[in-house]
CSV table of C-alpha atoms in Angstrom, one decimal:
chain,number,residue,atom,x,y,z
A,231,UNK,CA,1.4,10.5,-21.1
A,232,UNK,CA,-2.0,12.1,-21.3
A,233,UNK,CA,-4.5,13.6,-18.8
A,234,UNK,CA,-4.3,16.4,-16.3
A,235,UNK,CA,-1.2,17.0,-14.1
A,236,UNK,CA,-3.1,15.2,-11.3
A,237,UNK,CA,-3.8,12.2,-13.5
A,238,UNK,CA,-0.1,12.0,-14.5
A,239,UNK,CA,1.1,12.3,-10.9
A,240,UNK,CA,-1.3,9.5,-9.8
A,241,UNK,CA,-0.2,7.3,-12.6
A,242,UNK,CA,3.4,7.5,-11.2
A,243,UNK,CA,2.2,7.1,-7.6
A,244,UNK,CA,0.4,3.9,-8.6
A,245,UNK,CA,3.5,2.5,-10.3
A,246,UNK,CA,5.7,3.3,-7.3
A,247,UNK,CA,3.1,1.9,-4.9
A,248,UNK,CA,3.0,-1.4,-6.8
A,249,UNK,CA,6.8,-1.6,-6.3
A,250,UNK,CA,6.6,-1.1,-2.6
A,251,UNK,CA,3.7,-3.6,-2.3
A,252,UNK,CA,5.9,-6.2,-3.9
A,253,UNK,CA,8.7,-5.6,-1.3
A,254,UNK,CA,6.6,-5.0,1.9
A,255,UNK,CA,3.3,-6.9,2.3
A,256,UNK,CA,0.2,-5.4,3.9
A,257,UNK,CA,0.5,-8.0,6.7
A,258,UNK,CA,4.0,-6.7,7.4
A,259,UNK,CA,2.8,-3.2,7.5
A,260,UNK,CA,0.0,-4.1,9.9
A,261,UNK,CA,2.6,-5.7,12.2
A,262,UNK,CA,4.7,-2.6,12.1
A,263,UNK,CA,1.7,-0.5,13.0
A,264,UNK,CA,1.2,-2.5,16.2
A,265,UNK,CA,4.8,-1.7,17.1
A,266,UNK,CA,4.3,2.1,16.7
A,267,UNK,CA,3.4,4.3,19.7
A,268,UNK,CA,-0.1,5.7,19.4
A,269,UNK,CA,-0.6,8.6,16.9
A,270,UNK,CA,-0.4,12.1,18.3
A,271,UNK,CA,-3.6,14.1,18.2
A,272,UNK,CA,-3.2,16.3,15.1
A,273,UNK,CA,-6.8,17.6,15.3
A,274,UNK,CA,-6.1,19.0,18.8
A,275,UNK,CA,-2.8,20.5,17.7
A,276,UNK,CA,-4.5,22.3,14.8
A,277,UNK,CA,-7.3,23.6,17.1
A,278,UNK,CA,-5.0,25.4,19.5
A,279,UNK,CA,-5.6,29.2,19.8
A,280,UNK,CA,-4.3,31.3,16.9
A,281,UNK,CA,-3.4,30.4,13.4
A,282,UNK,CA,-1.9,26.9,13.1
A,283,UNK,CA,1.0,26.5,10.7
A,284,UNK,CA,1.6,23.2,8.9
A,285,UNK,CA,5.2,23.6,7.8
A,286,UNK,CA,6.3,21.4,4.9
A,287,UNK,CA,9.5,19.5,4.1
A,288,UNK,CA,9.4,19.9,0.4
A,289,UNK,CA,12.4,19.6,-2.0
A,290,UNK,CA,10.7,20.3,-5.3
A,291,UNK,CA,7.3,20.8,-6.9
A,292,UNK,CA,5.9,20.1,-10.4
A,293,UNK,CA,5.2,23.8,-10.9
A,294,UNK,CA,8.5,25.3,-9.7
A,295,UNK,CA,11.0,22.5,-10.0
A,296,UNK,CA,13.8,22.4,-7.5
A,297,UNK,CA,13.0,24.4,-4.3
A,298,UNK,CA,15.7,23.3,-1.8
A,299,UNK,CA,18.1,20.4,-1.5
A,300,UNK,CA,17.2,19.7,2.2
A,301,UNK,CA,20.0,17.3,3.0
A,302,UNK,CA,18.8,17.0,6.6
A,303,UNK,CA,15.0,17.0,6.8
A,304,UNK,CA,15.2,16.2,10.6
A,305,UNK,CA,17.1,19.4,11.3
A,306,UNK,CA,14.6,21.4,9.2
A,307,UNK,CA,11.7,19.9,11.0
A,308,UNK,CA,13.3,20.8,14.4
A,309,UNK,CA,13.5,24.4,13.2
A,310,UNK,CA,9.9,24.3,12.2
A,311,UNK,CA,8.9,23.0,15.7
A,312,UNK,CA,11.0,25.7,17.4
A,313,UNK,CA,9.2,28.4,15.4
A,314,UNK,CA,5.8,27.2,16.6
A,315,UNK,CA,4.6,24.9,13.8
A,316,UNK,CA,1.6,22.9,14.9
A,317,UNK,CA,2.3,20.1,12.4
A,318,UNK,CA,5.2,19.2,10.1
A,319,UNK,CA,4.2,17.9,6.7
A,320,UNK,CA,6.6,15.6,4.8
A,321,UNK,CA,6.3,15.0,1.1
A,322,UNK,CA,6.9,11.4,0.4
A,323,UNK,CA,6.0,11.3,-3.4
A,324,UNK,CA,9.3,10.7,-5.2
A,325,UNK,CA,8.8,11.4,-8.9
A,326,UNK,CA,7.6,15.0,-8.8
A,327,UNK,CA,8.5,16.1,-5.3
A,328,UNK,CA,11.7,14.1,-4.6
A,329,UNK,CA,10.3,12.9,-1.3
A,330,UNK,CA,10.8,9.6,0.4
A,331,UNK,CA,9.4,7.5,3.3
A,332,UNK,CA,13.0,7.8,4.8
A,333,UNK,CA,12.3,11.6,5.1
A,334,UNK,CA,9.2,10.8,7.0
A,335,UNK,CA,11.1,8.4,9.3
A,336,UNK,CA,13.8,11.1,9.9
A,337,UNK,CA,11.3,13.8,10.8
A,338,UNK,CA,9.2,11.5,13.0
A,339,UNK,CA,12.3,10.6,15.0
A,340,UNK,CA,13.3,14.3,15.4
A,341,UNK,CA,10.2,16.0,16.7
A,342,UNK,CA,7.4,15.5,19.2
A,343,UNK,CA,4.6,17.3,17.3
A,344,UNK,CA,2.2,15.7,14.8
A,345,UNK,CA,3.5,14.7,11.4
A,346,UNK,CA,1.5,14.7,8.2
A,347,UNK,CA,2.4,12.2,5.5
A,348,UNK,CA,1.8,14.3,2.4
A,349,UNK,CA,1.2,12.1,-0.7
A,350,UNK,CA,-1.4,11.1,-3.2
A,351,UNK,CA,-3.5,8.5,-1.4
A,352,UNK,CA,-5.1,6.1,-3.8
A,353,UNK,CA,-5.0,2.8,-1.9
A,354,UNK,CA,-5.6,1.8,1.7
A,355,UNK,CA,-2.1,0.3,1.8
A,356,UNK,CA,-0.7,3.9,1.9
A,357,UNK,CA,-2.7,4.7,5.0
A,358,UNK,CA,-1.3,1.6,6.8
A,359,UNK,CA,2.1,2.6,5.4
A,360,UNK,CA,1.8,6.1,6.8
A,361,UNK,CA,0.9,4.8,10.3
A,362,UNK,CA,3.7,2.2,10.1
A,363,UNK,CA,6.2,5.1,9.5
A,364,UNK,CA,4.8,7.1,12.4
A,365,UNK,CA,2.5,9.6,10.7
A,366,UNK,CA,-0.3,11.1,12.7
A,367,UNK,CA,-2.1,12.7,9.7
A,368,UNK,CA,-2.6,11.7,6.1
A,369,UNK,CA,-3.7,13.7,3.0
A,370,UNK,CA,-6.9,12.7,1.2
A,371,UNK,CA,-7.5,14.6,-2.0
A,372,UNK,CA,-11.2,14.7,-2.9
A,373,UNK,CA,-10.5,15.2,-6.6
A,374,UNK,CA,-8.5,11.9,-6.7
A,375,UNK,CA,-11.1,9.7,-4.9
A,376,UNK,CA,-14.6,8.4,-5.3
A,377,UNK,CA,-17.2,9.1,-2.6
A,378,UNK,CA,-16.8,5.5,-1.4
A,379,UNK,CA,-13.0,5.7,-1.3
A,380,UNK,CA,-13.1,9.0,0.5
A,381,UNK,CA,-15.5,7.5,3.2
A,382,UNK,CA,-13.5,4.3,3.5
A,383,UNK,CA,-10.1,5.9,3.6
A,384,UNK,CA,-11.3,8.5,6.2
A,385,UNK,CA,-12.8,5.6,8.3
A,386,UNK,CA,-9.5,3.6,8.1
A,387,UNK,CA,-7.4,6.7,9.0
A,388,UNK,CA,-9.5,7.3,12.1
A,389,UNK,CA,-9.5,3.6,13.0
A,390,UNK,CA,-5.7,3.7,13.1
A,391,UNK,CA,-5.8,6.7,15.5
A,392,UNK,CA,-4.8,9.3,12.8
A,393,UNK,CA,-6.6,12.2,11.3
A,394,UNK,CA,-7.0,13.2,7.7
A,395,UNK,CA,-6.5,16.6,6.0
A,396,UNK,CA,-9.2,16.4,3.3
A,397,UNK,CA,-8.2,18.6,0.4
A,398,UNK,CA,-10.8,20.4,-1.7
A,399,UNK,CA,-10.7,22.8,-4.7
A,400,UNK,CA,-14.3,23.4,-5.6
A,401,UNK,CA,-17.7,23.9,-3.9
A,402,UNK,CA,-18.7,20.4,-5.1
A,403,UNK,CA,-15.6,18.9,-3.4
A,404,UNK,CA,-16.3,20.9,-0.2
A,405,UNK,CA,-19.8,19.4,-0.1
A,406,UNK,CA,-18.3,15.9,-0.6
A,407,UNK,CA,-15.8,16.4,2.2
A,408,UNK,CA,-18.5,17.6,4.5
A,409,UNK,CA,-20.7,14.6,3.6
A,410,UNK,CA,-18.2,12.1,4.8
A,411,UNK,CA,-17.7,14.0,8.1
A,412,UNK,CA,-14.2,15.5,7.5
A,413,UNK,CA,-13.1,17.7,10.4
A,414,UNK,CA,-9.9,19.1,8.9
A,415,UNK,CA,-10.7,20.5,5.4
A,416,UNK,CA,-8.1,22.1,3.2
A,417,UNK,CA,-8.9,24.5,0.4
A,418,UNK,CA,-6.1,24.3,-2.1
A,419,UNK,CA,-6.0,27.4,-4.3
A,420,UNK,CA,-3.7,25.5,-6.7
A,421,UNK,CA,-5.6,23.9,-9.6
A,422,UNK,CA,-4.2,20.4,-9.7
A,423,UNK,CA,-5.2,20.1,-13.3
A,424,UNK,CA,-3.2,23.1,-14.5
A,425,UNK,CA,-1.0,23.9,-11.4
A,426,UNK,CA,-2.2,27.6,-11.6
A,427,UNK,CA,-2.7,29.4,-8.3
A,428,UNK,CA,-5.7,31.6,-7.7
A,429,UNK,CA,-5.9,33.0,-4.2
A,430,UNK,CA,-9.4,34.3,-4.9
A,431,UNK,CA,-10.6,30.7,-4.7
A,432,UNK,CA,-10.2,30.5,-0.9
A,433,UNK,CA,-12.7,32.9,0.6
A,434,UNK,CA,-15.9,31.7,-1.1
A,435,UNK,CA,-15.1,28.1,-0.3
A,436,UNK,CA,-14.0,28.8,3.3
A,437,UNK,CA,-17.4,30.5,3.7
A,438,UNK,CA,-19.1,27.2,2.9
A,439,UNK,CA,-17.5,25.5,5.9
A,440,UNK,CA,-19.3,25.4,9.2
A,441,UNK,CA,-17.8,26.8,12.4
A,442,UNK,CA,-15.8,24.2,14.5
A,443,UNK,CA,-13.9,22.7,11.6
A,444,UNK,CA,-10.2,23.2,11.0
A,445,UNK,CA,-10.0,25.2,7.7
A,446,UNK,CA,-6.6,25.0,6.1
A,447,UNK,CA,-5.5,27.4,3.4
A,448,UNK,CA,-3.2,25.5,1.1
A,449,UNK,CA,-0.8,27.0,-1.5
A,450,UNK,CA,-0.2,30.5,-2.5
A,451,UNK,CA,1.5,31.6,0.8
A,452,UNK,CA,4.4,33.9,-0.3
A,453,UNK,CA,4.7,36.2,2.6
A,454,UNK,CA,3.0,37.7,5.7
A,455,UNK,CA,0.4,39.6,3.5
A,456,UNK,CA,-0.9,36.3,2.1
A,457,UNK,CA,-1.1,34.9,5.6
A,458,UNK,CA,-3.0,37.9,6.9
A,459,UNK,CA,-5.4,37.6,3.9
A,460,UNK,CA,-6.1,34.0,4.5
A,461,UNK,CA,-6.6,34.5,8.2
A,462,UNK,CA,-9.1,37.3,7.6
A,463,UNK,CA,-11.0,35.1,5.1
A,464,UNK,CA,-11.5,32.3,7.6
A,465,UNK,CA,-8.4,30.1,7.6
A,466,UNK,CA,-7.7,28.6,11.0
A,467,UNK,CA,-4.5,27.0,9.6
A,468,UNK,CA,-2.2,27.4,6.7
A,469,UNK,CA,0.0,24.9,4.9
A,470,UNK,CA,3.3,26.4,3.8
A,471,UNK,CA,6.1,24.7,1.9
A,472,UNK,CA,8.0,26.8,-0.6
A,473,UNK,CA,8.1,30.1,1.4
A,474,UNK,CA,9.7,28.2,4.3
A,475,UNK,CA,12.2,25.9,2.5
A,476,UNK,CA,13.5,28.8,0.5
A,477,UNK,CA,13.9,30.9,3.7
A,478,UNK,CA,17.2,30.9,5.7
A,479,UNK,CA,15.3,31.5,8.9
A,480,UNK,CA,12.2,29.3,8.7
A,481,UNK,CA,11.5,29.3,12.5
A,482,UNK,CA,11.4,33.1,12.6
A,483,UNK,CA,9.1,33.1,9.5
A,484,UNK,CA,6.6,30.8,11.2
A,485,UNK,CA,6.6,33.0,14.3
A,486,UNK,CA,6.0,36.0,12.0
A,487,UNK,CA,3.1,34.3,10.2
A,488,UNK,CA,1.4,33.5,13.4
A,489,UNK,CA,1.8,37.0,14.8
A,490,UNK,CA,0.5,38.6,11.6
A,491,UNK,CA,-2.6,36.3,11.6
A,492,UNK,CA,-3.3,37.3,15.2
A,493,UNK,CA,-3.5,40.9,14.1
A,494,UNK,CA,-5.7,40.1,11.1
A,495,UNK,CA,-8.4,38.7,13.3
């Protein structure tokens, strides 16, 4: 299998997607969406005063391998909510992250705050699928999409009452995200081609983003020092997975991160 890590992940995502499309038609998904309660307002949740924490249910990663078994994702999500998380992110990609749509279902049923379906969106089917399973927020990775796809997927997401976390890695991707009107923009300091983390990437890209947007620092959060740094560099939200799933007291850690960020500003 050739190409970058992102290319390889997407190849697997497309194969798994084709399998699901064979078993659940788009028409069936659209019917399921009609039966869902309206999506929660993730944008409003992320705009509340203080640093917003998007806490992730994440079993493994391509860079680190196994992180945590997470036998009960619903229980973990409840702990995140108790700690003050604004949004709970659920990995649903199976091959590299050991996530499932069943995890998303379990988390959605367990908490009353917005839920992000974290996956590699390459087809409109996945956006309908996210809403059918109760997601309020989806991930759109600029590096994985054309300008037309990005615009179309963002429009569909909003049509279904959801919001999108639009992920960027470079100044060019930030410009593309702004051009389609993204309101929640993530700066991922992990290079998806190599999986290397470079925290120095965040500040110059965050500086390109106009006031009023939700600016999410993604990856590289190891401890309170990293949180304080991101907050001081313009993050209004952080997305944290590994540091929380490997912690025995994730609710307390979230509360600590929010307190540290308040002091940094």
